[in-house]
CSV table of C-alpha atoms in Angstrom, one decimal:
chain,number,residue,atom,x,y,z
F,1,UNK,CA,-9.8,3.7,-10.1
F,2,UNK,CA,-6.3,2.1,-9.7
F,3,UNK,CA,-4.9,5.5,-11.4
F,4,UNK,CA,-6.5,7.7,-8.7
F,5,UNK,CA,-5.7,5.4,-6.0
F,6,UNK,CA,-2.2,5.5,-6.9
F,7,UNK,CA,-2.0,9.1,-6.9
F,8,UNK,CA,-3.0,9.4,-3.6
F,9,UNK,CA,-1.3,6.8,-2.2
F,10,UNK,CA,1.8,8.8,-3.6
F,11,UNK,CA,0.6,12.1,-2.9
F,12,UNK,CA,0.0,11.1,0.4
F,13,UNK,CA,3.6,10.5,1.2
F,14,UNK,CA,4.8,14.1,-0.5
F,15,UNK,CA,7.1,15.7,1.4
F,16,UNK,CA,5.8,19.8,1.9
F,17,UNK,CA,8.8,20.9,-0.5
F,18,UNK,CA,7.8,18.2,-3.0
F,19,UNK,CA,4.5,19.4,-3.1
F,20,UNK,CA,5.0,23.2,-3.2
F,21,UNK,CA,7.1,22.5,-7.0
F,22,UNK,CA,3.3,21.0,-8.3
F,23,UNK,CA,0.1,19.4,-7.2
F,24,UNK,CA,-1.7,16.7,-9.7
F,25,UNK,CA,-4.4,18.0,-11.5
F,26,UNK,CA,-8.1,18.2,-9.0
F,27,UNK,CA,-5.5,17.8,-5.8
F,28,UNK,CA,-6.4,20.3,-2.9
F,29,UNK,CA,-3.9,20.4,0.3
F,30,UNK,CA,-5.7,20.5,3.4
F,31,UNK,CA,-2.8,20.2,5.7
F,32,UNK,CA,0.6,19.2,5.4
F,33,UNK,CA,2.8,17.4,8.5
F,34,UNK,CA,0.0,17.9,10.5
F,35,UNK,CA,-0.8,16.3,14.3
F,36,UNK,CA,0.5,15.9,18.0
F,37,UNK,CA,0.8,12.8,19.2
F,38,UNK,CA,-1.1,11.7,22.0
F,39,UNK,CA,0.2,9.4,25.2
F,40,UNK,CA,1.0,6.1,22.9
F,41,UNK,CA,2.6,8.2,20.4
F,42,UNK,CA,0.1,8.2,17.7
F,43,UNK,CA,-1.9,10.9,16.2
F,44,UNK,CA,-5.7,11.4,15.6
F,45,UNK,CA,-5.5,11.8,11.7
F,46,UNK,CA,-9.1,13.6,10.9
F,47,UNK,CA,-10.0,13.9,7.8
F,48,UNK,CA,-10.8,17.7,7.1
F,49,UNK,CA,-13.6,17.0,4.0
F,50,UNK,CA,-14.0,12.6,4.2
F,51,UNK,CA,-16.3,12.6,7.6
F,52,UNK,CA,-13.4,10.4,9.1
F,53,UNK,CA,-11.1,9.3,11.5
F,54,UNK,CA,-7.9,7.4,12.2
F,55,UNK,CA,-4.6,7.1,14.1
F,56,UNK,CA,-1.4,7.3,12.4
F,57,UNK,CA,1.5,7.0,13.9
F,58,UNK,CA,3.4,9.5,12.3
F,59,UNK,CA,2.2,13.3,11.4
F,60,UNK,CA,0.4,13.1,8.2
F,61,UNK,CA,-0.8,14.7,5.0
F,62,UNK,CA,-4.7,15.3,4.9
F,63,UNK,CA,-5.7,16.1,1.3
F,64,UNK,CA,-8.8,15.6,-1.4
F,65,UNK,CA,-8.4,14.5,-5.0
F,66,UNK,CA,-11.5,15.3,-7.2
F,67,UNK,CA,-11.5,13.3,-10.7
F,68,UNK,CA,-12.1,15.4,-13.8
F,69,UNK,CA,-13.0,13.0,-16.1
F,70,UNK,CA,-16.7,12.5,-16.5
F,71,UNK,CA,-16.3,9.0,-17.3
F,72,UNK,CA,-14.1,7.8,-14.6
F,73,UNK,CA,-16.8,5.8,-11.8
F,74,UNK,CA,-14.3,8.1,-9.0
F,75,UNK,CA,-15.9,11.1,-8.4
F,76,UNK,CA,-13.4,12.4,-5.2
F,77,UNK,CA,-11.4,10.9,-2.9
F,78,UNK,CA,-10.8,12.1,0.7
F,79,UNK,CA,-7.3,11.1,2.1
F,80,UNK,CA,-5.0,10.8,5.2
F,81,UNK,CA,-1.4,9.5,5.0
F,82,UNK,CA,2.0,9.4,5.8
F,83,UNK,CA,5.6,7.3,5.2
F,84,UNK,CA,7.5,6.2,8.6
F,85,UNK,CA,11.6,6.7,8.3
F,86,UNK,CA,11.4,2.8,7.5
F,87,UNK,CA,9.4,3.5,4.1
F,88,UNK,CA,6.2,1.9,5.8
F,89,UNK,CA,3.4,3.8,4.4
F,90,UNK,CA,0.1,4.3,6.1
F,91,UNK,CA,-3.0,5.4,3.9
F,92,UNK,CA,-6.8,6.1,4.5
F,93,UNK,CA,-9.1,7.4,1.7
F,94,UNK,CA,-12.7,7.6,1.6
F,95,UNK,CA,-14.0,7.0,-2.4
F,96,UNK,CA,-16.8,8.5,-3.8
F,97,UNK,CA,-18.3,7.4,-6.6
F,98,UNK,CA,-20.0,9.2,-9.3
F,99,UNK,CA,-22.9,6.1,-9.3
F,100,UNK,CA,-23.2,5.8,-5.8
F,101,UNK,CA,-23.9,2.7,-4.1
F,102,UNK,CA,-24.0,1.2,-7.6
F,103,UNK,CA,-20.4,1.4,-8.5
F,104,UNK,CA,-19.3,1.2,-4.4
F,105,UNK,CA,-20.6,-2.0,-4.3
F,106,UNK,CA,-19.0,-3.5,-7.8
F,107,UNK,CA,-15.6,-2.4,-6.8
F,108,UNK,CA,-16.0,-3.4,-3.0
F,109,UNK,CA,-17.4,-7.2,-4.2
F,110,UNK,CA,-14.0,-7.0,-7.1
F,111,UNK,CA,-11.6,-7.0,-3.4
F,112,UNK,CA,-13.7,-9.6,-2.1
F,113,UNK,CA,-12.9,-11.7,-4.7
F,114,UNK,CA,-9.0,-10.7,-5.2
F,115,UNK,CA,-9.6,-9.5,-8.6
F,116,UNK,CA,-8.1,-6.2,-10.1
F,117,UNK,CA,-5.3,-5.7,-7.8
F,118,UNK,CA,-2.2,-6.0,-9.8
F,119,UNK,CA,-1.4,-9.3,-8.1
F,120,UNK,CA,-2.8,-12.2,-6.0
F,121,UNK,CA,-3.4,-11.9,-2.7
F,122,UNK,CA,-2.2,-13.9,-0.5
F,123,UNK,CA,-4.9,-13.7,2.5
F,124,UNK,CA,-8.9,-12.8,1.8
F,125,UNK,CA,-10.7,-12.5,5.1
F,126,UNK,CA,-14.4,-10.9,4.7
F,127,UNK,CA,-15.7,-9.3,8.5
F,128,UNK,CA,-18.0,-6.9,9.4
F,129,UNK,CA,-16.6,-3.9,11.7
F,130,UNK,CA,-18.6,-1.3,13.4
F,131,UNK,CA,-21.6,-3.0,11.8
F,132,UNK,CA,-20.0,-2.5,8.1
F,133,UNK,CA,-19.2,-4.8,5.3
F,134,UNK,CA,-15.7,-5.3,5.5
F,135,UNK,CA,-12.9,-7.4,3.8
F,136,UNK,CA,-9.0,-7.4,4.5
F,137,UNK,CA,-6.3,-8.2,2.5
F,138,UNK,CA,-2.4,-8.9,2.3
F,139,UNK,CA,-1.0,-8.8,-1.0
F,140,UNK,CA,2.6,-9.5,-1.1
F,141,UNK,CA,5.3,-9.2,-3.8
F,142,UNK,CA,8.4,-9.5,-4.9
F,143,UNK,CA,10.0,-6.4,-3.2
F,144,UNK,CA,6.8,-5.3,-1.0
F,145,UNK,CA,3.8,-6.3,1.3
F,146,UNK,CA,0.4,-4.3,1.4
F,147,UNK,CA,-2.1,-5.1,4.4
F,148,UNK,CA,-5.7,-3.5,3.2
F,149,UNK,CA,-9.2,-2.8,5.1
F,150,UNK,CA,-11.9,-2.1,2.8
F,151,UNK,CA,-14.8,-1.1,4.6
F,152,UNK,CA,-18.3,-0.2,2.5
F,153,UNK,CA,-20.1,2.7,3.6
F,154,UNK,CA,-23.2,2.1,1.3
F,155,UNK,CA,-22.7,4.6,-1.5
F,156,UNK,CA,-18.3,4.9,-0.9
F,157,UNK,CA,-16.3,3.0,1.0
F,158,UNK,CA,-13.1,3.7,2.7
F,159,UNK,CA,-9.5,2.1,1.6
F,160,UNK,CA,-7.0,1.3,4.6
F,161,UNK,CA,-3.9,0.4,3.7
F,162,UNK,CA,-0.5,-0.1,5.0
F,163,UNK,CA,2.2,-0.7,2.4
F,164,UNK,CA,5.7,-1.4,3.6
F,165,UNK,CA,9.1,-3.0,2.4
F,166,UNK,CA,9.7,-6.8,2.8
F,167,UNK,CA,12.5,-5.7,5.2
F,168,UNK,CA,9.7,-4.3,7.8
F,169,UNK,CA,6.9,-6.4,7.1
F,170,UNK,CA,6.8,-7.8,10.8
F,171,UNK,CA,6.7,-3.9,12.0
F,172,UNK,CA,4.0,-3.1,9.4
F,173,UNK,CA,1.8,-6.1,10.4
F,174,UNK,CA,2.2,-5.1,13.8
F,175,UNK,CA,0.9,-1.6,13.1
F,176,UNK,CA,-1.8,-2.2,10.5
F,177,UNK,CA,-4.2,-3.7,13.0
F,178,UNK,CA,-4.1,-0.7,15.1
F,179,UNK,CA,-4.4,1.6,12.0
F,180,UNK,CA,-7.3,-0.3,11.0
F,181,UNK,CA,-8.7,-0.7,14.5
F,182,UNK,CA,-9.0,2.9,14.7
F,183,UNK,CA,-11.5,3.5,11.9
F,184,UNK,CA,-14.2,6.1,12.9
F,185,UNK,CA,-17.0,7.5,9.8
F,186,UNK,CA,-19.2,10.5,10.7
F,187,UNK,CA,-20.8,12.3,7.6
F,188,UNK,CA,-19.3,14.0,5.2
């Protein structure tokens, strides 16, 4: 899981020259630098195969990465990102699991708990939002800060993050509500 999360938080940030050399392995492009901003600025990042949507405020990278190995409980992950001039970095994926609710659940109630995240967090706050199991997180370090929405979908669940630099963590906290606020799941 943290393999193929990683990968697409970094593909996700690709610039269109960077991915045109090579794509990782089970990576399709949807669109590259794509959106218009609407009045406040931001723009409606739909996901072309994850049955969502959110607002980014920068023009983003919408892309799928399937998981090849049988074994691995990821089965695909639908994503939407971009990287501000500031290094801020704003991510959205929709995980699907080869088990289903089964294994959706087990990694949903491992972020409740703060556990297999690389560090501590700092702040655990479980919510529902738009009727959903939810739980955020801020997990801070030595050079970074991550702000995270986890909401469970049942059988997936969709990852929000918004990673940024200690420099512009007042900027990123002031954007990551709004990024997370923004949250809409149709079907896939």
């Amino acid at each position: 899981l943290r393999s193929l999360l990683l990968t697409s938080l970094m593909c996700g940030m690709f610039t269109v020259s960077a991915l045109a050399e090579a794509l990782p392995p089970g990576m399709k492009i949807h669109r590259l630098q794509a959106g218009e901003p609407d009045a406040s600025g931001w723009m409606v990042a739909i996901s072309t195969e994850g049955g969502f949507s959110v607002r980014l405020p920068n023009k983003f990278n919408d892309y799928t990465v399937a998981e090849s190995d049988p074994k691995a409980p990821v089965l695909r992950a639908y994503s939407v990102g971009t990287k501000s001039q500031e290094g801020i970095k704003f991510l959205a994926t929709r995980i699907v699991y080869r088990k289903g609710a089964e294994s959706a659940m087990y990694f949903f109630s491992r972020f409740e708990k703060g556990q297999g995240l690389g560090s501590t967090p700092e702040l655990i706050t479980p919510h529902r939002t738009g009727g959903r199991q939810a739980v955020d997180l801020v997990l801070r370090r030595a050079s970074d800060v991550s702000y995270q929405r986890i909401v469970l979908l049942g059988s997936d669940f969709i990852l929000m993050i918004v990673d940024s630099p200690l420099s512009h963590d007042a900027t990123a906290r002031h954007f990551a509500t709004p990024f997370f606020e923004s949250l809409v799941v149709g079907t896939r």
